[in-house]
């Protein structure tokens, strides 16, 4: 069976039995984040833009500040390096909207492919994601324009579709099979038809920003020299909020912090392509010192470079960068203008 129907209360019981830490969205669509469900707490019963917190879940496995190693210099000049621990409690994210669920595909492709980033890899291996179909889109949402949908299970290990007091649960990967087996025992199976019928209820209208994903990369490549980049970025104050709150942005800096003359630690800290010094070189040359060049980089990384390298956009249409930008810069409008809207 790859899909089952269970009472919602059974999911609560099965998750409690695993002993895993459960993180759920908190903040009801406003300032908030993913927080630990307290013992006996109720799992979210619905999902939508109204339940999506301002802070995405990436910080769980990609913290904004993480120790990579510590070092001690010996009296003879030898260096003792202490590796950092990249572990965390076994964790399940429950009730992530499809836009946040899909963020893990983008993060995995950037941080696990070719050369895995150890801090991310260590924790990602201990994280399971249970996505939930979205029943309410917001005015900043545009998941349907980036190859996703309110029913998309991309990035999920299990996907749940609330149906009254029940949940239709779809097994998407084997990562949460320990939980799946508990849920599956004695549960009613759901065939493809039943799954599609419930899935079909999750059709909130996502119509604010519509562009054609297939043609976007080529159109943006042609628009590299467009004068519109200056207009698009005119108001930007380079605060970086759009990238820090983005579920897929993952730029970082490495800093060595001395504790005393002989010891210290190396930190990996979030950084942003929107800070003027981000591309500053030791020669004092800075290839992206203008705001428009930095904004162009943000847009092209998400809609041209990452898709060419990994086959999917590095934007999930969550709308956070639009909603929380202090000067109302709208990435979707920029993309529609440069990439052609439908
Ligand atoms: S949030 Fe807005 S003002 Fe701040 S860096 Fe991003 S686009 Fe610029
Ligand atoms: S670029 Fe904006 S809309 Fe796209 S995933 Fe990041 S925050 Fe969400």
mmCIF file of C-alpha atoms and ligand atoms in Angstrom:
data_model
loop_
_atom_site.group_PDB
_atom_site.id
_atom_site.type_symbol
_atom_site.label_atom_id
_atom_site.label_comp_id
_atom_site.label_asym_id
_atom_site.label_seq_id
_atom_site.Cartn_x
_atom_site.Cartn_y
_atom_site.Cartn_z
ATOM 1 C CA UNK A 1 0.000 0.000 0.000
ATOM 2 C CA UNK A 2 1.290 3.462 -0.762
ATOM 3 C CA UNK A 3 -1.664 5.360 0.716
ATOM 4 C CA UNK A 4 -3.897 4.761 3.720
ATOM 5 C CA UNK A 5 -6.785 6.423 5.486
ATOM 6 C CA UNK A 6 -6.387 6.891 9.247
ATOM 7 C CA UNK A 7 -8.129 8.982 11.902
ATOM 8 C CA UNK A 8 -6.108 12.144 12.588
ATOM 9 C CA UNK A 9 -5.793 11.096 16.239
ATOM 10 C CA UNK A 10 -3.923 7.981 15.115
ATOM 11 C CA UNK A 11 -1.159 10.080 13.613
ATOM 12 C CA UNK A 12 -0.761 11.846 16.973
ATOM 13 C CA UNK A 13 -0.550 8.509 18.775
ATOM 14 C CA UNK A 14 1.845 6.946 16.272
ATOM 15 C CA UNK A 15 4.178 9.934 16.338
ATOM 16 C CA UNK A 16 4.172 9.951 20.151
ATOM 17 C CA UNK A 17 5.079 6.254 20.135
ATOM 18 C CA UNK A 18 8.165 6.863 18.006
ATOM 19 C CA UNK A 19 9.609 9.178 20.662
ATOM 20 C CA UNK A 20 10.846 11.489 17.898
ATOM 21 C CA UNK A 21 10.821 15.237 18.272
ATOM 22 C CA UNK A 22 7.912 16.720 16.327
ATOM 23 C CA UNK A 23 8.091 20.257 14.953
ATOM 24 C CA UNK A 24 4.986 22.058 13.694
ATOM 25 C CA UNK A 25 4.302 25.463 12.143
ATOM 26 C CA UNK A 26 3.446 28.093 14.725
ATOM 27 C CA UNK A 27 2.552 31.735 14.328
ATOM 28 C CA UNK A 28 -0.588 31.419 12.214
ATOM 29 C CA UNK A 29 0.805 32.981 9.085
ATOM 30 C CA UNK A 30 2.513 35.832 10.908
ATOM 31 C CA UNK A 31 5.733 36.174 12.857
ATOM 32 C CA UNK A 32 6.647 32.687 13.968
ATOM 33 C CA UNK A 33 8.485 29.561 13.044
ATOM 34 C CA UNK A 34 8.480 25.788 13.390
ATOM 35 C CA UNK A 35 8.314 24.876 17.077
ATOM 36 C CA UNK A 36 8.426 21.654 19.042
ATOM 37 C CA UNK A 37 5.036 20.103 19.730
ATOM 38 C CA UNK A 38 4.641 19.731 23.461
ATOM 39 C CA UNK A 39 3.758 16.307 24.905
ATOM 40 C CA UNK A 40 0.068 15.610 24.326
ATOM 41 C CA UNK A 41 -0.184 18.587 21.955
ATOM 42 C CA UNK A 42 -2.520 18.522 18.981
ATOM 43 C CA UNK A 43 -1.122 18.284 15.496
ATOM 44 C CA UNK A 44 -2.238 20.928 12.977
ATOM 45 C CA UNK A 45 -5.444 19.850 11.214
ATOM 46 C CA UNK A 46 -5.138 22.150 8.225
ATOM 47 C CA UNK A 47 -2.513 23.957 6.251
ATOM 48 C CA UNK A 48 -2.395 27.063 4.126
ATOM 49 C CA UNK A 49 -0.894 30.490 3.807
ATOM 50 C CA UNK A 50 -2.753 31.335 7.039
ATOM 51 C CA UNK A 51 -0.704 28.717 8.948
ATOM 52 C CA UNK A 52 2.654 29.409 7.278
ATOM 53 C CA UNK A 53 5.024 31.108 9.753
ATOM 54 C CA UNK A 54 7.335 33.930 8.740
ATOM 55 C CA UNK A 55 10.424 31.810 9.432
ATOM 56 C CA UNK A 56 10.902 28.790 7.157
ATOM 57 C CA UNK A 57 12.083 25.391 8.435
ATOM 58 C CA UNK A 58 15.606 25.489 6.920
ATOM 59 C CA UNK A 59 17.198 26.616 10.212
ATOM 60 C CA UNK A 60 16.517 23.213 11.725
ATOM 61 C CA UNK A 61 19.118 21.555 9.532
ATOM 62 C CA UNK A 62 20.994 24.657 8.435
ATOM 63 C CA UNK A 63 21.255 26.858 11.538
ATOM 64 C CA UNK A 64 22.098 30.532 11.103
ATOM 65 C CA UNK A 65 25.239 30.025 13.171
ATOM 66 C CA UNK A 66 27.002 26.716 13.455
ATOM 67 C CA UNK A 67 30.383 25.616 14.791
ATOM 68 C CA UNK A 68 32.329 23.629 12.197
ATOM 69 C CA UNK A 69 35.406 22.874 14.266
ATOM 70 C CA UNK A 70 37.475 24.051 17.213
ATOM 71 C CA UNK A 71 41.251 24.299 17.363
ATOM 72 C CA UNK A 72 44.016 24.467 19.959
ATOM 73 C CA UNK A 73 47.610 25.388 19.132
ATOM 74 C CA UNK A 74 50.268 23.397 20.991
ATOM 75 C CA UNK A 75 53.496 24.861 22.354
ATOM 76 C CA UNK A 76 55.502 23.274 19.521
ATOM 77 C CA UNK A 77 53.219 24.717 16.859
ATOM 78 C CA UNK A 78 51.097 21.610 16.423
ATOM 79 C CA UNK A 79 47.376 22.133 15.869
ATOM 80 C CA UNK A 80 44.751 19.979 17.489
ATOM 81 C CA UNK A 81 41.456 20.147 15.629
ATOM 82 C CA UNK A 82 38.241 19.161 17.375
ATOM 83 C CA UNK A 83 35.457 18.249 14.968
ATOM 84 C CA UNK A 84 32.046 19.687 15.809
ATOM 85 C CA UNK A 85 29.037 17.504 16.369
ATOM 86 C CA UNK A 86 26.571 17.730 13.498
ATOM 87 C CA UNK A 87 23.823 15.747 15.067
ATOM 88 C CA UNK A 88 20.386 16.551 16.467
ATOM 89 C CA UNK A 89 17.472 14.648 17.959
ATOM 90 C CA UNK A 90 15.588 12.520 15.426
ATOM 91 C CA UNK A 91 12.980 14.990 14.195
ATOM 92 C CA UNK A 92 9.810 15.020 12.161
ATOM 93 C CA UNK A 93 8.472 18.186 10.606
ATOM 94 C CA UNK A 94 4.698 17.878 10.471
ATOM 95 C CA UNK A 95 2.234 19.954 8.476
ATOM 96 C CA UNK A 96 4.648 21.824 6.232
ATOM 97 C CA UNK A 97 2.846 23.518 3.336
ATOM 98 C CA UNK A 98 3.968 22.298 -0.100
ATOM 99 C CA UNK A 99 6.116 25.405 -0.620
ATOM 100 C CA UNK A 100 8.142 24.705 2.540
ATOM 101 C CA UNK A 101 8.141 20.961 1.897
ATOM 102 C CA UNK A 102 9.671 21.484 -1.556
ATOM 103 C CA UNK A 103 12.364 23.731 -0.086
ATOM 104 C CA UNK A 104 14.210 20.573 0.988
ATOM 105 C CA UNK A 105 14.606 19.488 -2.636
ATOM 106 C CA UNK A 106 16.375 22.766 -3.388
ATOM 107 C CA UNK A 107 18.486 22.664 -0.220
ATOM 108 C CA UNK A 108 19.436 19.013 -0.753
ATOM 109 C CA UNK A 109 20.508 19.640 -4.324
ATOM 110 C CA UNK A 110 22.733 22.528 -3.258
ATOM 111 C CA UNK A 111 24.125 21.153 0.010
ATOM 112 C CA UNK A 112 24.251 17.372 -0.492
ATOM 113 C CA UNK A 113 25.134 16.921 -4.156
ATOM 114 C CA UNK A 114 28.772 16.540 -5.265
ATOM 115 C CA UNK A 115 30.307 17.548 -1.940
ATOM 116 C CA UNK A 116 27.985 17.284 1.060
ATOM 117 C CA UNK A 117 28.115 20.106 3.584
ATOM 118 C CA UNK A 118 28.765 18.122 6.792
ATOM 119 C CA UNK A 119 26.676 20.271 9.142
ATOM 120 C CA UNK A 120 23.647 20.015 6.872
ATOM 121 C CA UNK A 121 24.183 16.365 5.926
ATOM 122 C CA UNK A 122 24.472 15.220 9.544
ATOM 123 C CA UNK A 123 21.182 16.756 10.569
ATOM 124 C CA UNK A 124 19.305 16.191 7.316
ATOM 125 C CA UNK A 125 19.779 12.447 7.759
ATOM 126 C CA UNK A 126 17.822 12.698 10.998
ATOM 127 C CA UNK A 127 14.937 14.744 9.610
ATOM 128 C CA UNK A 128 11.702 13.414 8.169
ATOM 129 C CA UNK A 129 9.190 15.699 6.473
ATOM 130 C CA UNK A 130 5.427 15.172 6.574
ATOM 131 C CA UNK A 131 3.928 17.663 4.164
ATOM 132 C CA UNK A 132 0.283 18.666 4.220
ATOM 133 C CA UNK A 133 -1.885 19.706 1.289
ATOM 134 C CA UNK A 134 -2.696 23.410 1.347
ATOM 135 C CA UNK A 135 -6.292 24.593 1.460
ATOM 136 C CA UNK A 136 -5.817 28.357 1.421
ATOM 137 C CA UNK A 137 -3.503 30.417 -0.762
ATOM 138 C CA UNK A 138 -2.447 33.925 0.212
ATOM 139 C CA UNK A 139 -2.039 37.056 -1.841
ATOM 140 C CA UNK A 140 1.728 36.548 -2.107
ATOM 141 C CA UNK A 141 1.645 32.847 -3.102
ATOM 142 C CA UNK A 142 2.721 31.654 -6.541
ATOM 143 C CA UNK A 143 3.603 27.954 -6.128
ATOM 144 C CA UNK A 144 1.753 27.019 -9.324
ATOM 145 C CA UNK A 145 4.076 29.199 -11.383
ATOM 146 C CA UNK A 146 7.224 27.436 -10.173
ATOM 147 C CA UNK A 147 6.233 23.874 -11.000
ATOM 148 C CA UNK A 148 4.557 23.099 -7.654
ATOM 149 C CA UNK A 149 0.949 23.105 -6.481
ATOM 150 C CA UNK A 150 -1.099 23.197 -3.248
ATOM 151 C CA UNK A 151 -1.078 19.369 -3.442
ATOM 152 C CA UNK A 152 2.542 18.884 -4.334
ATOM 153 C CA UNK A 153 4.412 16.190 -2.376
ATOM 154 C CA UNK A 154 7.889 17.166 -3.613
ATOM 155 C CA UNK A 155 10.342 17.062 -0.703
ATOM 156 C CA UNK A 156 7.960 15.074 1.511
ATOM 157 C CA UNK A 157 8.572 11.647 3.001
ATOM 158 C CA UNK A 158 4.908 11.291 3.883
ATOM 159 C CA UNK A 159 2.171 13.529 2.523
ATOM 160 C CA UNK A 160 -1.121 14.031 4.352
ATOM 161 C CA UNK A 161 -4.431 15.212 2.921
ATOM 162 C CA UNK A 162 -6.889 16.151 5.709
ATOM 163 C CA UNK A 163 -10.384 14.800 5.046
ATOM 164 C CA UNK A 164 -12.791 15.567 7.882
ATOM 165 C CA UNK A 165 -11.587 13.752 10.988
ATOM 166 C CA UNK A 166 -9.397 11.516 8.829
ATOM 167 C CA UNK A 167 -6.118 11.890 7.051
ATOM 168 C CA UNK A 168 -5.208 10.319 3.769
ATOM 169 C CA UNK A 169 -1.537 9.519 4.165
ATOM 170 C CA UNK A 170 0.654 8.900 1.142
ATOM 171 C CA UNK A 171 4.049 7.243 1.478
ATOM 172 C CA UNK A 172 6.445 9.208 -0.718
ATOM 173 C CA UNK A 173 9.829 7.888 0.461
ATOM 174 C CA UNK A 174 11.087 5.196 2.843
ATOM 175 C CA UNK A 175 12.681 7.674 5.251
ATOM 176 C CA UNK A 176 9.787 7.510 7.738
ATOM 177 C CA UNK A 177 9.016 3.819 7.394
ATOM 178 C CA UNK A 178 9.210 3.358 11.179
ATOM 179 C CA UNK A 179 6.221 5.656 11.490
ATOM 180 C CA UNK A 180 4.537 4.380 8.336
ATOM 181 C CA UNK A 181 4.478 0.808 9.665
ATOM 182 C CA UNK A 182 2.763 1.959 12.874
ATOM 183 C CA UNK A 183 0.166 3.855 10.847
ATOM 184 C CA UNK A 184 -0.319 1.097 8.301
ATOM 185 C CA UNK A 185 -1.069 -1.709 10.766
ATOM 186 C CA UNK A 186 -4.814 -2.316 10.515
ATOM 187 C CA UNK A 187 -5.450 0.883 8.538
ATOM 188 C CA UNK A 188 -7.754 1.044 5.530
ATOM 189 C CA UNK A 189 -5.878 1.250 2.255
ATOM 190 C CA UNK A 190 -6.588 4.079 -0.139
ATOM 191 C CA UNK A 191 -6.326 3.278 -3.814
ATOM 192 C CA UNK A 192 -5.190 5.684 -6.489
ATOM 193 C CA UNK A 193 -8.765 6.779 -7.185
ATOM 194 C CA UNK A 194 -9.465 7.579 -3.512
ATOM 195 C CA UNK A 195 -6.191 9.445 -3.229
ATOM 196 C CA UNK A 196 -6.865 11.523 -6.347
ATOM 197 C CA UNK A 197 -10.420 12.252 -5.117
ATOM 198 C CA UNK A 198 -9.214 13.702 -1.815
ATOM 199 C CA UNK A 199 -6.258 15.372 -3.443
ATOM 200 C CA UNK A 200 -8.645 17.052 -5.845
ATOM 201 C CA UNK A 201 -10.166 19.029 -2.973
ATOM 202 C CA UNK A 202 -6.994 21.021 -2.524
ATOM 203 C CA UNK A 203 -7.370 23.557 -5.279
ATOM 204 C CA UNK A 204 -7.100 27.027 -3.750
ATOM 205 C CA UNK A 205 -6.773 29.669 -6.422
ATOM 206 C CA UNK A 206 -3.174 30.757 -6.805
ATOM 207 C CA UNK A 207 -3.519 33.391 -9.459
ATOM 208 C CA UNK A 208 -1.698 36.499 -8.384
ATOM 209 C CA UNK A 209 1.571 36.016 -10.224
ATOM 210 C CA UNK A 210 1.470 33.764 -13.239
ATOM 211 C CA UNK A 211 4.443 33.002 -15.433
ATOM 212 C CA UNK A 212 5.525 30.148 -17.620
ATOM 213 C CA UNK A 213 8.117 28.059 -15.835
ATOM 214 C CA UNK A 214 9.321 26.262 -18.976
ATOM 215 C CA UNK A 215 10.296 29.419 -20.838
ATOM 216 C CA UNK A 216 11.623 31.357 -17.896
ATOM 217 C CA UNK A 217 15.310 30.416 -17.836
ATOM 218 C CA UNK A 218 15.823 31.239 -21.523
ATOM 219 C CA UNK A 219 13.909 34.507 -21.224
ATOM 220 C CA UNK A 220 15.897 35.580 -18.161
ATOM 221 C CA UNK A 221 19.180 34.706 -19.832
ATOM 222 C CA UNK A 222 18.257 37.025 -22.671
ATOM 223 C CA UNK A 223 17.318 39.729 -20.152
ATOM 224 C CA UNK A 224 20.739 39.703 -18.452
ATOM 225 C CA UNK A 225 21.600 43.150 -19.807
ATOM 226 C CA UNK A 226 18.131 44.634 -19.393
ATOM 227 C CA UNK A 227 17.907 48.181 -17.992
ATOM 228 C CA UNK A 228 14.916 46.950 -15.963
ATOM 229 C CA UNK A 229 17.196 45.512 -13.248
ATOM 230 C CA UNK A 230 17.905 49.056 -12.080
ATOM 231 C CA UNK A 231 14.223 49.934 -11.903
ATOM 232 C CA UNK A 232 13.478 46.644 -10.120
ATOM 233 C CA UNK A 233 16.046 47.264 -7.391
ATOM 234 C CA UNK A 234 15.723 51.042 -7.003
ATOM 235 C CA UNK A 235 14.079 50.945 -3.576
ATOM 236 C CA UNK A 236 16.121 48.044 -2.176
ATOM 237 C CA UNK A 237 17.867 48.851 1.108
ATOM 238 C CA UNK A 238 20.033 45.685 1.005
ATOM 239 C CA UNK A 239 18.697 44.439 4.323
ATOM 240 C CA UNK A 240 18.803 40.774 3.265
ATOM 241 C CA UNK A 241 15.388 39.926 4.742
ATOM 242 C CA UNK A 242 14.280 38.426 1.427
ATOM 243 C CA UNK A 243 17.072 35.873 1.567
ATOM 244 C CA UNK A 244 17.177 35.154 5.305
ATOM 245 C CA UNK A 245 13.433 34.370 5.291
ATOM 246 C CA UNK A 246 13.602 32.441 2.026
ATOM 247 C CA UNK A 247 13.222 28.686 2.607
ATOM 248 C CA UNK A 248 15.762 27.872 -0.116
ATOM 249 C CA UNK A 249 18.495 30.535 0.216
ATOM 250 C CA UNK A 250 21.599 28.980 1.694
ATOM 251 C CA UNK A 251 24.580 31.323 1.259
ATOM 252 C CA UNK A 252 27.014 31.296 4.135
ATOM 253 C CA UNK A 253 30.257 32.765 5.357
ATOM 254 C CA UNK A 254 33.057 31.099 7.313
ATOM 255 C CA UNK A 255 34.675 32.934 10.197
ATOM 256 C CA UNK A 256 37.445 31.923 12.590
ATOM 257 C CA UNK A 257 36.784 33.264 16.071
ATOM 258 C CA UNK A 258 39.718 33.255 18.486
ATOM 259 C CA UNK A 259 38.938 32.429 22.085
ATOM 260 C CA UNK A 260 42.454 33.346 23.187
ATOM 261 C CA UNK A 261 45.917 33.311 21.613
ATOM 262 C CA UNK A 262 45.988 29.534 21.345
ATOM 263 C CA UNK A 263 42.469 28.394 20.701
ATOM 264 C CA UNK A 264 39.284 29.236 18.906
ATOM 265 C CA UNK A 265 36.553 27.934 16.673
ATOM 266 C CA UNK A 266 35.410 28.101 13.079
ATOM 267 C CA UNK A 267 31.816 29.186 12.467
ATOM 268 C CA UNK A 268 29.536 28.887 9.469
ATOM 269 C CA UNK A 269 27.052 31.765 9.473
ATOM 270 C CA UNK A 270 24.235 32.679 7.094
ATOM 271 C CA UNK A 271 25.208 35.351 4.622
ATOM 272 C CA UNK A 272 23.295 37.029 1.843
ATOM 273 C CA UNK A 273 24.020 38.030 -1.739
ATOM 274 C CA UNK A 274 22.207 41.286 -0.927
ATOM 275 C CA UNK A 275 24.957 42.613 1.342
ATOM 276 C CA UNK A 276 27.381 44.871 -0.586
ATOM 277 C CA UNK A 277 30.451 43.152 0.872
ATOM 278 C CA UNK A 278 29.214 39.653 -0.013
ATOM 279 C CA UNK A 279 31.334 39.503 -3.170
ATOM 280 C CA UNK A 280 34.091 41.788 -1.929
ATOM 281 C CA UNK A 281 37.502 40.402 -2.873
ATOM 282 C CA UNK A 282 40.758 40.864 -0.960
ATOM 283 C CA UNK A 283 42.028 42.974 -3.855
ATOM 284 C CA UNK A 284 39.185 45.436 -3.001
ATOM 285 C CA UNK A 285 37.492 44.618 -6.301
ATOM 286 C CA UNK A 286 33.789 43.925 -5.938
ATOM 287 C CA UNK A 287 32.019 42.480 -8.975
ATOM 288 C CA UNK A 288 28.544 43.183 -7.546
ATOM 289 C CA UNK A 289 28.813 46.465 -5.737
ATOM 290 C CA UNK A 290 25.598 47.908 -7.195
ATOM 291 C CA UNK A 291 22.203 46.952 -5.767
ATOM 292 C CA UNK A 292 20.799 46.120 -9.193
ATOM 293 C CA UNK A 293 23.591 43.609 -9.820
ATOM 294 C CA UNK A 294 22.909 41.946 -6.472
ATOM 295 C CA UNK A 295 19.173 41.754 -7.107
ATOM 296 C CA UNK A 296 19.823 40.357 -10.569
ATOM 297 C CA UNK A 297 21.982 37.674 -8.986
ATOM 298 C CA UNK A 298 19.191 36.741 -6.530
ATOM 299 C CA UNK A 299 16.659 36.372 -9.330
ATOM 300 C CA UNK A 300 18.939 34.585 -11.776
ATOM 301 C CA UNK A 301 20.257 32.175 -9.166
ATOM 302 C CA UNK A 302 16.710 31.062 -8.400
ATOM 303 C CA UNK A 303 15.212 31.059 -11.873
ATOM 304 C CA UNK A 304 18.136 30.472 -14.250
ATOM 305 C CA UNK A 305 21.334 29.062 -12.684
ATOM 306 C CA UNK A 306 19.856 26.601 -10.174
ATOM 307 C CA UNK A 307 17.290 25.233 -12.691
ATOM 308 C CA UNK A 308 20.044 24.735 -15.281
ATOM 309 C CA UNK A 309 22.205 22.899 -12.728
ATOM 310 C CA UNK A 310 19.566 20.918 -10.871
ATOM 311 C CA UNK A 311 16.454 20.772 -13.043
ATOM 312 C CA UNK A 312 14.115 22.722 -10.766
ATOM 313 C CA UNK A 313 13.701 26.305 -9.611
ATOM 314 C CA UNK A 314 15.237 27.506 -6.389
ATOM 315 C CA UNK A 315 11.991 29.267 -5.532
ATOM 316 C CA UNK A 316 8.934 27.531 -4.123
ATOM 317 C CA UNK A 317 6.573 30.475 -4.531
ATOM 318 C CA UNK A 318 6.058 30.835 -0.778
ATOM 319 C CA UNK A 319 5.826 34.616 -1.104
ATOM 320 C CA UNK A 320 7.795 35.448 2.055
ATOM 321 C CA UNK A 321 10.323 37.674 0.299
ATOM 322 C CA UNK A 322 7.465 39.782 -1.077
ATOM 323 C CA UNK A 323 5.434 39.879 2.094
ATOM 324 C CA UNK A 324 8.281 40.840 4.403
ATOM 325 C CA UNK A 325 10.360 43.125 2.165
ATOM 326 C CA UNK A 326 10.300 46.505 3.927
ATOM 327 C CA UNK A 327 10.076 48.382 0.626
ATOM 328 C CA UNK A 328 7.684 46.080 -1.268
ATOM 329 C CA UNK A 329 10.044 44.655 -3.844
ATOM 330 C CA UNK A 330 8.217 41.836 -5.565
ATOM 331 C CA UNK A 331 10.345 39.072 -7.103
ATOM 332 C CA UNK A 332 7.367 37.568 -8.927
ATOM 333 C CA UNK A 333 6.514 40.851 -10.635
ATOM 334 C CA UNK A 334 10.151 41.190 -11.651
ATOM 335 C CA UNK A 335 10.179 37.698 -13.080
ATOM 336 C CA UNK A 336 6.900 38.287 -14.913
ATOM 337 C CA UNK A 337 8.262 41.484 -16.425
ATOM 338 C CA UNK A 338 11.564 39.964 -17.538
ATOM 339 C CA UNK A 339 10.531 36.401 -18.194
ATOM 340 C CA UNK A 340 7.165 37.049 -19.768
ATOM 341 C CA UNK A 341 3.830 36.501 -18.024
ATOM 342 C CA UNK A 342 1.035 34.352 -19.319
HETATM 343 S S1 LIG B 1 14.018 42.454 1.605
HETATM 344 FE FE1 LIG B 1 13.634 44.018 0.057
HETATM 345 S S2 LIG B 1 14.911 45.767 0.685
HETATM 346 FE FE2 LIG B 1 15.677 43.979 1.812
HETATM 347 S S3 LIG B 1 17.352 43.192 0.485
HETATM 348 FE FE3 LIG B 1 15.467 42.082 -0.070
HETATM 349 S S4 LIG B 1 14.621 43.231 -1.814
HETATM 350 FE FE4 LIG B 1 16.125 44.587 -0.791
HETATM 351 S S1 LIG B 2 12.347 33.591 -3.545
HETATM 352 FE FE1 LIG B 2 10.693 34.444 -2.298
HETATM 353 S S2 LIG B 2 8.855 33.357 -2.973
HETATM 354 FE FE2 LIG B 2 10.618 32.180 -3.714
HETATM 355 S S3 LIG B 2 10.994 30.636 -2.125
HETATM 356 FE FE3 LIG B 2 12.300 32.402 -1.640
HETATM 357 S S4 LIG B 2 11.073 33.659 -0.221
HETATM 358 FE FE4 LIG B 2 9.673 32.200 -1.207
#
